[in-house]
Amino acid sequence: MPIILHIDMDYFFAQIEERKKPWLKTRPVIVGAHPKKGQGRGVVSTCNYLARKFGVHSGMAISEAYRLCSHAAFLPVRGKLYGTTSGKIMKLLCRNVGQGSMEQVSVDEAYLDVSWLESFSAAKKFGLQLQQSIWKAEQLTASVGIGPNKMIAKIASGFKKPRGLTVITPEQVNGFLQPMRVGVLPGVGEKAALALTDRGINKVSDLLEYPEANLVAWFGKFGHSLYQEARGVDDRTIVTSSEVKSIGRQETFAEDTRDKSLVTKTLIRLAREVWEEMREKKFRFRTVTVTCRYKYFETLDRSKTIASASEQFVTFKSLVLQLFLPLFLDTKKPIRLAGVRLSKFQVEDEEPEQQETPCEQLRLL
Ligand code: DCP
Ligand code: CA
Ligand code: CA
């Protein structure tokens, strides 16, 4: 019986800021761009729960946040500190379940496969102990969700926040899921949610009335997943860092082109996205690949592997430019598509020789 635990840190960046400045705990705290007395550009990265009471949230324009809550403490984003803290928390999780049972999905959350605990009550105890260990090591709180699959575990971790712990057994899945809004289902973003509400489908239970064929007609392939999701079914397994083989992006140009600066600019933009995704996962890369597809679909790529793993964007970027040059010069054909890819990953702080072996298993029970 699969038992999946999802753990997500509470108001992560803002909580880290509160940690060494306890006086912030009783004030609304907003981390993000400078508000410049309401004239600032840029957005809110996150805010504490006191600020959320005023309607402030992640992604909101900082000027809007200032309008809603000008007396908040506005703090700049200290990305490096949050990254280091995230790394420590992920390591702690890894020590408790082993690298092979863990999937980090963003800077502050991870799925853990705890099926080996064999019961939901043991998993609950384990979840509580994880929260305590993180508190002890980092003085930060997290919310935990436990369920029979990733989807349920993730919805459960967000169910009660902050410091929540929600366990949904297989028998409870339908009762838990059906009254929720369709937006909680994975893949249902703003657009899909709108398309559904337009048809009078607001809650997950409303979805149950539609045959799979209808959902497929509306959403294509995603309709199949949606049909399963509405029934609490999610077959996605945990993808561990050693299984992520590569991260890449490519883009097709509106017209085939020989405009070198356009292709270079595109490659750098794609490289930035790829690099950000890699950093979210706390990986470092060794191999960079640049791909060009030319008119008539001929595709060429060039790769370079560096001796020791890097996390540096500048290194990545200069390799991309270096690899692109012969792809541009050797063939005089117009370019239809360009792409970049990173592979041969190492997890941050991990020695190369440790890469293949799971990290020390230090189970809490
Ligand atoms: N983040 C960001 N910009 C966004 C969303 C998030 O910079 N639009 C950053 C800041 C968050 C961190 O990522 O602290 C984690 O994002 P979460 O969505 O998990 O939100 P929080 O951890 O801040 O709050 P919650 O308690 O709701 O999880
Ligand atoms: Ca969070
Ligand atoms: Ca998160």
mmCIF file with all atom_site columns, C-alpha atoms and ligand atoms in Angstrom, residues 8-13 45-46 49 52 58-59 107-108 161, ligand 1:
data_model
loop_
_atom_site.group_PDB
_atom_site.id
_atom_site.type_symbol
_atom_site.label_atom_id
_atom_site.label_alt_id
_atom_site.label_comp_id
_atom_site.label_asym_id
_atom_site.label_entity_id
_atom_site.label_seq_id
_atom_site.pdbx_PDB_ins_code
_atom_site.Cartn_x
_atom_site.Cartn_y
_atom_site.Cartn_z
_atom_site.occupancy
_atom_site.B_iso_or_equiv
_atom_site.pdbx_formal_charge
_atom_site.auth_seq_id
_atom_site.auth_comp_id
_atom_site.auth_asym_id
_atom_site.auth_atom_id
_atom_site.pdbx_PDB_model_num
ATOM   1  C CA  . ASP A 1 8   ? 5.902  22.104 2.650  1.00 0.00 ? 8   ASP A CA  1
ATOM   2  C CA  . MET A 1 9   ? 7.539  24.803 4.739  1.00 0.00 ? 9   MET A CA  1
ATOM   3  C CA  . ASP A 1 10  ? 5.259  27.521 6.105  1.00 0.00 ? 10  ASP A CA  1
ATOM   4  C CA  . TYR A 1 11  ? 5.637  31.059 4.639  1.00 0.00 ? 11  TYR A CA  1
ATOM   5  C CA  . PHE A 1 12  ? 9.153  29.988 3.881  1.00 0.00 ? 12  PHE A CA  1
ATOM   6  C CA  . PHE A 1 13  ? 11.160 33.132 2.979  1.00 0.00 ? 13  PHE A CA  1
ATOM   7  C CA  . SER A 1 45  ? 7.793  36.982 -3.066 1.00 0.00 ? 45  SER A CA  1
ATOM   8  C CA  . THR A 1 46  ? 5.901  35.841 0.011  1.00 0.00 ? 46  THR A CA  1
ATOM   9  C CA  . TYR A 1 49  ? 0.258  34.916 7.869  1.00 0.00 ? 49  TYR A CA  1
ATOM   10 C CA  . ARG A 1 52  ? -2.120 37.505 4.507  1.00 0.00 ? 52  ARG A CA  1
ATOM   11 C CA  . SER A 1 58  ? 2.855  35.841 -3.388 1.00 0.00 ? 58  SER A CA  1
ATOM   12 C CA  . GLY A 1 59  ? 3.089  37.272 -6.891 1.00 0.00 ? 59  GLY A CA  1
ATOM   13 C CA  . VAL A 1 107 ? 12.740 25.228 -2.748 1.00 0.00 ? 107 VAL A CA  1
ATOM   14 C CA  . ASP A 1 108 ? 10.545 24.382 0.244  1.00 0.00 ? 108 ASP A CA  1
ATOM   15 C CA  . LYS A 1 161 ? -1.469 25.703 7.442  1.00 0.00 ? 161 LYS A CA  1
HETATM 16 N N1  . DCP B 2 .   ? 7.911  32.251 -3.943 1.00 0.00 ? 1   DCP B N1  1
HETATM 17 C C1  . DCP B 2 .   ? 8.170  33.358 -4.708 1.00 0.00 ? 1   DCP B C1  1
HETATM 18 N N2  . DCP B 2 .   ? 7.242  33.841 -5.608 1.00 0.00 ? 1   DCP B N2  1
HETATM 19 C C2  . DCP B 2 .   ? 6.049  33.208 -5.751 1.00 0.00 ? 1   DCP B C2  1
HETATM 20 C C3  . DCP B 2 .   ? 5.762  32.055 -4.991 1.00 0.00 ? 1   DCP B C3  1
HETATM 21 C C4  . DCP B 2 .   ? 6.731  31.606 -4.072 1.00 0.00 ? 1   DCP B C4  1
HETATM 22 O O1  . DCP B 2 .   ? 9.264  33.939 -4.577 1.00 0.00 ? 1   DCP B O1  1
HETATM 23 N N3  . DCP B 2 .   ? 5.141  33.685 -6.624 1.00 0.00 ? 1   DCP B N3  1
HETATM 24 C C5  . DCP B 2 .   ? 8.914  31.796 -2.960 1.00 0.00 ? 1   DCP B C5  1
HETATM 25 C C6  . DCP B 2 .   ? 8.684  32.441 -1.623 1.00 0.00 ? 1   DCP B C6  1
HETATM 26 C C7  . DCP B 2 .   ? 8.052  31.376 -0.782 1.00 0.00 ? 1   DCP B C7  1
HETATM 27 C C8  . DCP B 2 .   ? 8.632  30.107 -1.357 1.00 0.00 ? 1   DCP B C8  1
HETATM 28 O O2  . DCP B 2 .   ? 8.836  30.381 -2.751 1.00 0.00 ? 1   DCP B O2  1
HETATM 29 O O3  . DCP B 2 .   ? 8.373  31.519 0.601  1.00 0.00 ? 1   DCP B O3  1
HETATM 30 C C9  . DCP B 2 .   ? 7.744  28.915 -1.193 1.00 0.00 ? 1   DCP B C9  1
HETATM 31 O O4  . DCP B 2 .   ? 6.511  29.138 -1.839 1.00 0.00 ? 1   DCP B O4  1
HETATM 32 P P1  . DCP B 2 .   ? 5.152  28.593 -1.286 1.00 0.00 ? 1   DCP B P1  1
HETATM 33 O O5  . DCP B 2 .   ? 4.174  28.661 -2.396 1.00 0.00 ? 1   DCP B O5  1
HETATM 34 O O6  . DCP B 2 .   ? 5.354  27.263 -0.636 1.00 0.00 ? 1   DCP B O6  1
HETATM 35 O O7  . DCP B 2 .   ? 4.671  29.672 -0.210 1.00 0.00 ? 1   DCP B O7  1
HETATM 36 P P2  . DCP B 2 .   ? 5.161  29.966 1.261  1.00 0.00 ? 1   DCP B P2  1
HETATM 37 O O8  . DCP B 2 .   ? 6.074  28.908 1.772  1.00 0.00 ? 1   DCP B O8  1
HETATM 38 O O9  . DCP B 2 .   ? 5.713  31.345 1.324  1.00 0.00 ? 1   DCP B O9  1
HETATM 39 O O10 . DCP B 2 .   ? 3.791  29.965 2.066  1.00 0.00 ? 1   DCP B O10 1
HETATM 40 P P3  . DCP B 2 .   ? 2.864  28.739 2.507  1.00 0.00 ? 1   DCP B P3  1
HETATM 41 O O11 . DCP B 2 .   ? 2.872  28.773 4.010  1.00 0.00 ? 1   DCP B O11 1
HETATM 42 O O12 . DCP B 2 .   ? 1.526  29.050 1.939  1.00 0.00 ? 1   DCP B O12 1
HETATM 43 O O13 . DCP B 2 .   ? 3.463  27.496 1.948  1.00 0.00 ? 1   DCP B O13 1
#
